[in-house]
GROMACS .gro file of C-alpha atoms in nm:
model
  218
    1MET     CA    1  -0.974   0.802   0.067
    2ILE     CA    2  -0.682   0.905   0.288
    3SER     CA    3  -0.462   0.646   0.122
    4THR     CA    4  -0.564   0.801  -0.210
    5CYS     CA    5  -0.423   1.134  -0.091
    6SER     CA    6  -0.083   0.974  -0.044
    7ARG     CA    7  -0.101   0.816  -0.387
    8ILE     CA    8  -0.190   1.151  -0.551
    9PHE     CA    9   0.132   1.304  -0.425
   10SER     CA   10   0.344   1.002  -0.518
   11SER     CA   11   0.195   0.913  -0.855
   12GLY     CA   12   0.278   1.233  -1.043
   13LEU     CA   13  -0.087   1.329  -1.086
   14LEU     CA   14  -0.002   1.678  -0.963
   15THR     CA   15   0.241   1.804  -1.226
   16VAL     CA   16   0.339   2.150  -1.345
   17ASN     CA   17   0.349   2.183  -1.725
   18LYS     CA   18   0.440   2.553  -1.749
   19PRO     CA   19   0.647   2.784  -1.524
   20THR     CA   20   0.352   3.024  -1.498
   21HIS     CA   21   0.150   2.752  -1.326
   22THR     CA   22   0.404   2.693  -1.048
   23THR     CA   23   0.243   2.917  -0.784
   24ARG     CA   24  -0.104   2.786  -0.859
   25ALA     CA   25   0.015   2.425  -0.839
   26ARG     CA   26   0.195   2.485  -0.510
   27THR     CA   27  -0.120   2.640  -0.365
   28LEU     CA   28  -0.322   2.339  -0.476
   29ILE     CA   29  -0.070   2.100  -0.323
   30HIS     CA   30  -0.075   2.285   0.010
   31ARG     CA   31  -0.455   2.287   0.016
   32LEU     CA   32  -0.475   1.918  -0.069
   33SER     CA   33  -0.215   1.840   0.196
   34GLY     CA   34  -0.426   2.018   0.456
   35TYR     CA   35  -0.735   1.836   0.333
   36CYS     CA   36  -0.557   1.502   0.374
   37PHE     CA   37  -0.460   1.586   0.731
   38GLN     CA   38  -0.822   1.683   0.806
   39LEU     CA   39  -0.944   1.350   0.666
   40ARG     CA   40  -0.691   1.163   0.876
   41ALA     CA   41  -0.797   1.351   1.188
   42MET     CA   42  -1.162   1.273   1.116
   43ALA     CA   43  -1.083   0.906   1.066
   44ASP     CA   44  -0.886   0.894   1.390
   45SER     CA   45  -1.169   1.059   1.584
   46ALA     CA   46  -1.416   0.798   1.457
   47THR     CA   47  -1.184   0.503   1.492
   48PRO     CA   48  -1.298   0.182   1.666
   49PHE     CA   49  -0.941   0.134   1.792
   50LYS     CA   50  -0.829   0.176   2.149
   51LYS     CA   51  -0.508   0.372   2.185
   52VAL     CA   52  -0.266   0.229   2.442
   53GLN     CA   53   0.087   0.308   2.551
   54ILE     CA   54   0.341   0.028   2.567
   55GLN     CA   55   0.663   0.037   2.769
   56ARG     CA   56   0.992  -0.103   2.646
   57ASP     CA   57   1.335  -0.034   2.787
   58ASP     CA   58   1.335   0.332   2.893
   59THR     CA   59   1.077   0.454   2.643
   60THR     CA   60   0.708   0.422   2.559
   61PHE     CA   61   0.523   0.418   2.228
   62ASP     CA   62   0.163   0.437   2.115
   63ALA     CA   63  -0.024   0.137   1.975
   64TYR     CA   64  -0.374   0.088   1.839
   65VAL     CA   65  -0.577  -0.215   1.946
   66ILE     CA   66  -0.898  -0.365   1.811
   67GLY     CA   67  -1.075  -0.697   1.871
   68LYS     CA   68  -1.193  -0.925   2.150
   69ASP     CA   69  -0.994  -0.910   2.472
   70ASP     CA   70  -0.936  -1.284   2.505
   71ALA     CA   71  -0.880  -1.357   2.134
   72PRO     CA   72  -0.549  -1.468   1.981
   73GLY     CA   73  -0.333  -1.165   1.912
   74ILE     CA   74  -0.183  -1.034   1.590
   75VAL     CA   75   0.071  -0.753   1.568
   76VAL     CA   76   0.005  -0.566   1.241
   77LEU     CA   77   0.304  -0.377   1.104
   78GLN     CA   78   0.280  -0.068   0.887
   79GLU     CA   79   0.411  -0.002   0.539
   80TRP     CA   80   0.667   0.276   0.493
   81TRP     CA   81   0.385   0.534   0.501
   82GLY     CA   82   0.328   0.495   0.875
   83VAL     CA   83   0.012   0.424   1.073
   84ASP     CA   84  -0.241   0.552   0.822
   85PHE     CA   85  -0.603   0.473   0.736
   86GLU     CA   86  -0.503   0.183   0.513
   87ILE     CA   87  -0.307  -0.013   0.775
   88LYS     CA   88  -0.585   0.046   1.028
   89ASN     CA   89  -0.834  -0.086   0.775
   90HIS     CA   90  -0.622  -0.401   0.735
   91ALA     CA   91  -0.604  -0.448   1.112
   92GLU     CA   92  -0.979  -0.405   1.153
   93LYS     CA   93  -1.047  -0.669   0.888
   94ILE     CA   94  -0.793  -0.905   1.045
   95SER     CA   95  -0.965  -0.869   1.382
   96GLN     CA   96  -1.286  -1.000   1.222
   97PHE     CA   97  -1.141  -1.316   1.066
   98ASP     CA   98  -1.292  -1.650   1.174
   99SER     CA   99  -1.393  -1.637   1.540
  100GLY     CA  100  -1.205  -1.312   1.595
  101PHE     CA  101  -0.856  -1.183   1.668
  102LYS     CA  102  -0.710  -0.904   1.875
  103ALA     CA  103  -0.505  -0.684   1.640
  104LEU     CA  104  -0.245  -0.435   1.758
  105ILE     CA  105  -0.061  -0.177   1.546
  106PRO     CA  106   0.257  -0.037   1.706
  107ASP     CA  107   0.338   0.317   1.594
  108LEU     CA  108   0.694   0.262   1.474
  109TYR     CA  109   0.727   0.621   1.346
  110ARG     CA  110   0.606   0.779   1.670
  111GLY     CA  111   0.315   0.965   1.513
  112LYS     CA  112   0.474   1.062   1.182
  113VAL     CA  113   0.307   0.970   0.852
  114GLY     CA  114   0.448   1.008   0.501
  115LEU     CA  115   0.228   1.189   0.248
  116ASP     CA  116   0.447   1.123  -0.055
  117VAL     CA  117   0.713   0.876  -0.166
  118ALA     CA  118   1.004   1.102  -0.073
  119GLU     CA  119   0.871   1.159   0.278
  120ALA     CA  120   0.792   0.790   0.328
  121GLN     CA  121   1.141   0.699   0.207
  122HIS     CA  122   1.291   0.952   0.448
  123LEU     CA  123   1.092   0.809   0.739
  124MET     CA  124   1.190   0.452   0.658
  125ASP     CA  125   1.556   0.545   0.609
  126GLY     CA  126   1.553   0.709   0.951
  127LEU     CA  127   1.394   0.412   1.126
  128ASP     CA  128   1.592   0.238   1.399
  129TRP     CA  129   1.529  -0.118   1.278
  130GLN     CA  130   1.670  -0.282   1.591
  131GLY     CA  131   1.450  -0.051   1.795
  132ALA     CA  132   1.150  -0.143   1.579
  133VAL     CA  133   1.213  -0.510   1.655
  134LYS     CA  134   1.209  -0.420   2.025
  135ASP     CA  135   0.876  -0.242   1.968
  136ILE     CA  136   0.741  -0.561   1.811
  137GLN     CA  137   0.863  -0.773   2.101
  138ALA     CA  138   0.704  -0.535   2.351
  139SER     CA  139   0.379  -0.545   2.148
  140VAL     CA  140   0.376  -0.925   2.147
  141ASN     CA  141   0.436  -0.935   2.521
  142TRP     CA  142   0.165  -0.672   2.580
  143LEU     CA  143  -0.089  -0.886   2.395
  144LYS     CA  144   0.014  -1.197   2.587
  145SER     CA  145  -0.019  -1.005   2.913
  146ASN     CA  146  -0.365  -0.884   2.813
  147GLY     CA  147  -0.556  -1.199   2.729
  148SER     CA  148  -0.397  -1.338   2.411
  149LYS     CA  149  -0.246  -1.683   2.469
  150LYS     CA  150  -0.083  -1.692   2.126
  151VAL     CA  151   0.038  -1.400   1.915
  152GLY     CA  152   0.135  -1.380   1.550
  153VAL     CA  153   0.294  -1.099   1.351
  154THR     CA  154   0.200  -0.978   1.004
  155GLY     CA  155   0.325  -0.686   0.797
  156TYR     CA  156   0.333  -0.526   0.457
  157CYS     CA  157   0.639  -0.404   0.264
  158MET     CA  158   0.861  -0.253   0.536
  159GLY     CA  159   0.636  -0.423   0.788
  160GLY     CA  160   0.676  -0.752   0.603
  161ALA     CA  161   1.053  -0.730   0.641
  162LEU     CA  162   1.014  -0.657   1.012
  163ALA     CA  163   0.765  -0.941   1.051
  164ILE     CA  164   1.018  -1.188   0.911
  165ALA     CA  165   1.287  -1.036   1.133
  166SER     CA  166   1.062  -1.093   1.434
  167SER     CA  167   1.046  -1.465   1.352
  168VAL     CA  168   1.422  -1.473   1.406
  169LEU     CA  169   1.470  -1.221   1.686
  170VAL     CA  170   1.152  -1.238   1.897
  171PRO     CA  171   1.116  -1.581   2.060
  172GLU     CA  172   0.768  -1.499   2.195
  173VAL     CA  173   0.621  -1.487   1.842
  174ASN     CA  174   0.409  -1.793   1.754
  175ALA     CA  175   0.371  -1.740   1.377
  176VAL     CA  176   0.449  -1.486   1.104
  177VAL     CA  177   0.278  -1.391   0.777
  178ALA     CA  178   0.470  -1.139   0.566
  179PHE     CA  179   0.374  -0.959   0.247
  180TYR     CA  180   0.660  -0.856   0.014
  181GLY     CA  181   0.937  -0.761   0.250
  182VAL     CA  182   1.280  -0.909   0.328
  183PRO     CA  183   1.501  -0.793   0.617
  184SER     CA  184   1.861  -0.699   0.551
  185PRO     CA  185   2.119  -0.970   0.633
  186GLU     CA  186   2.255  -0.738   0.902
  187LEU     CA  187   1.919  -0.738   1.080
  188ALA     CA  188   1.811  -1.102   1.055
  189ASP     CA  189   1.864  -1.411   0.841
  190PRO     CA  190   1.525  -1.573   0.762
  191VAL     CA  191   1.694  -1.914   0.759
  192ASN     CA  192   1.718  -1.881   1.138
  193ALA     CA  193   1.344  -1.829   1.190
  194LYS     CA  194   1.220  -1.980   1.516
  195ALA     CA  195   0.850  -1.949   1.431
  196PRO     CA  196   0.651  -2.073   1.130
  197VAL     CA  197   0.668  -1.817   0.847
  198GLN     CA  198   0.436  -1.775   0.549
  199ALA     CA  199   0.569  -1.514   0.304
  200HIS     CA  200   0.388  -1.372   0.001
  201PHE     CA  201   0.558  -1.213  -0.301
  202GLY     CA  202   0.437  -1.099  -0.643
  203GLU     CA  203   0.580  -1.288  -0.939
  204ASP     CA  204   0.595  -0.967  -1.142
  205ASP     CA  205   0.746  -0.753  -0.864
  206ALA     CA  206   1.066  -0.613  -1.015
  207PHE     CA  207   1.187  -0.444  -0.696
  208VAL     CA  208   1.509  -0.642  -0.646
  209GLY     CA  209   1.633  -0.675  -0.291
  210PHE     CA  210   1.367  -0.550  -0.052
  211SER     CA  211   1.082  -0.731  -0.226
  212ASP     CA  212   1.293  -1.003  -0.385
  213VAL     CA  213   1.174  -1.351  -0.292
  214LYS     CA  214   1.528  -1.480  -0.348
  215GLY     CA  215   1.635  -1.278  -0.048
  216ILE     CA  216   1.431  -1.489   0.189
  217GLY     CA  217   1.647  -1.798   0.145
  218ASN     CA  218   1.517  -2.152   0.153
   0.00000   0.00000   0.00000
């Protein structure tokens, strides 16, 4: 439902056909925006996740953990929207696979969430990608220090690109599964991956570059 709120803003479903409707439409958008934030707050209050703080360098960041304490760990990386209901839903399902996993979502945006495409784009454009890789490394090490003998990384879209980057830049990672994301050559070359990588791309995805399977190399 919360994910649907984001899609309403980004899909063009709220459009203004006549100038006289502008004020009414703006009022509706503001009300819906507030409704979305209320839904997100309700979801967070009822969440099965444990919120932890992880230290790296001279800063700390929040992360959300779910699963058995001694289970293998998986760092789950957000899309460009941020840590929203959808990514938490993915992490919860991942924690229930097979005999169980311990899933951890690092908050790469430090509490910010995009409600529309423009805002999500702005948040992603402002992301310190090298810093995000350090967040991933700290998350992997946190899991290994808290009962997980092996830790993998998975991510979607922006998170997929960072997951692949972690296979190159984070030696503690044991395996990576990425969904439609390729890191920039300046960040990491997938050819230099030090961990096994399984990457998934859509054959009909026309987004050249970021979601282009050719960008992942051989």
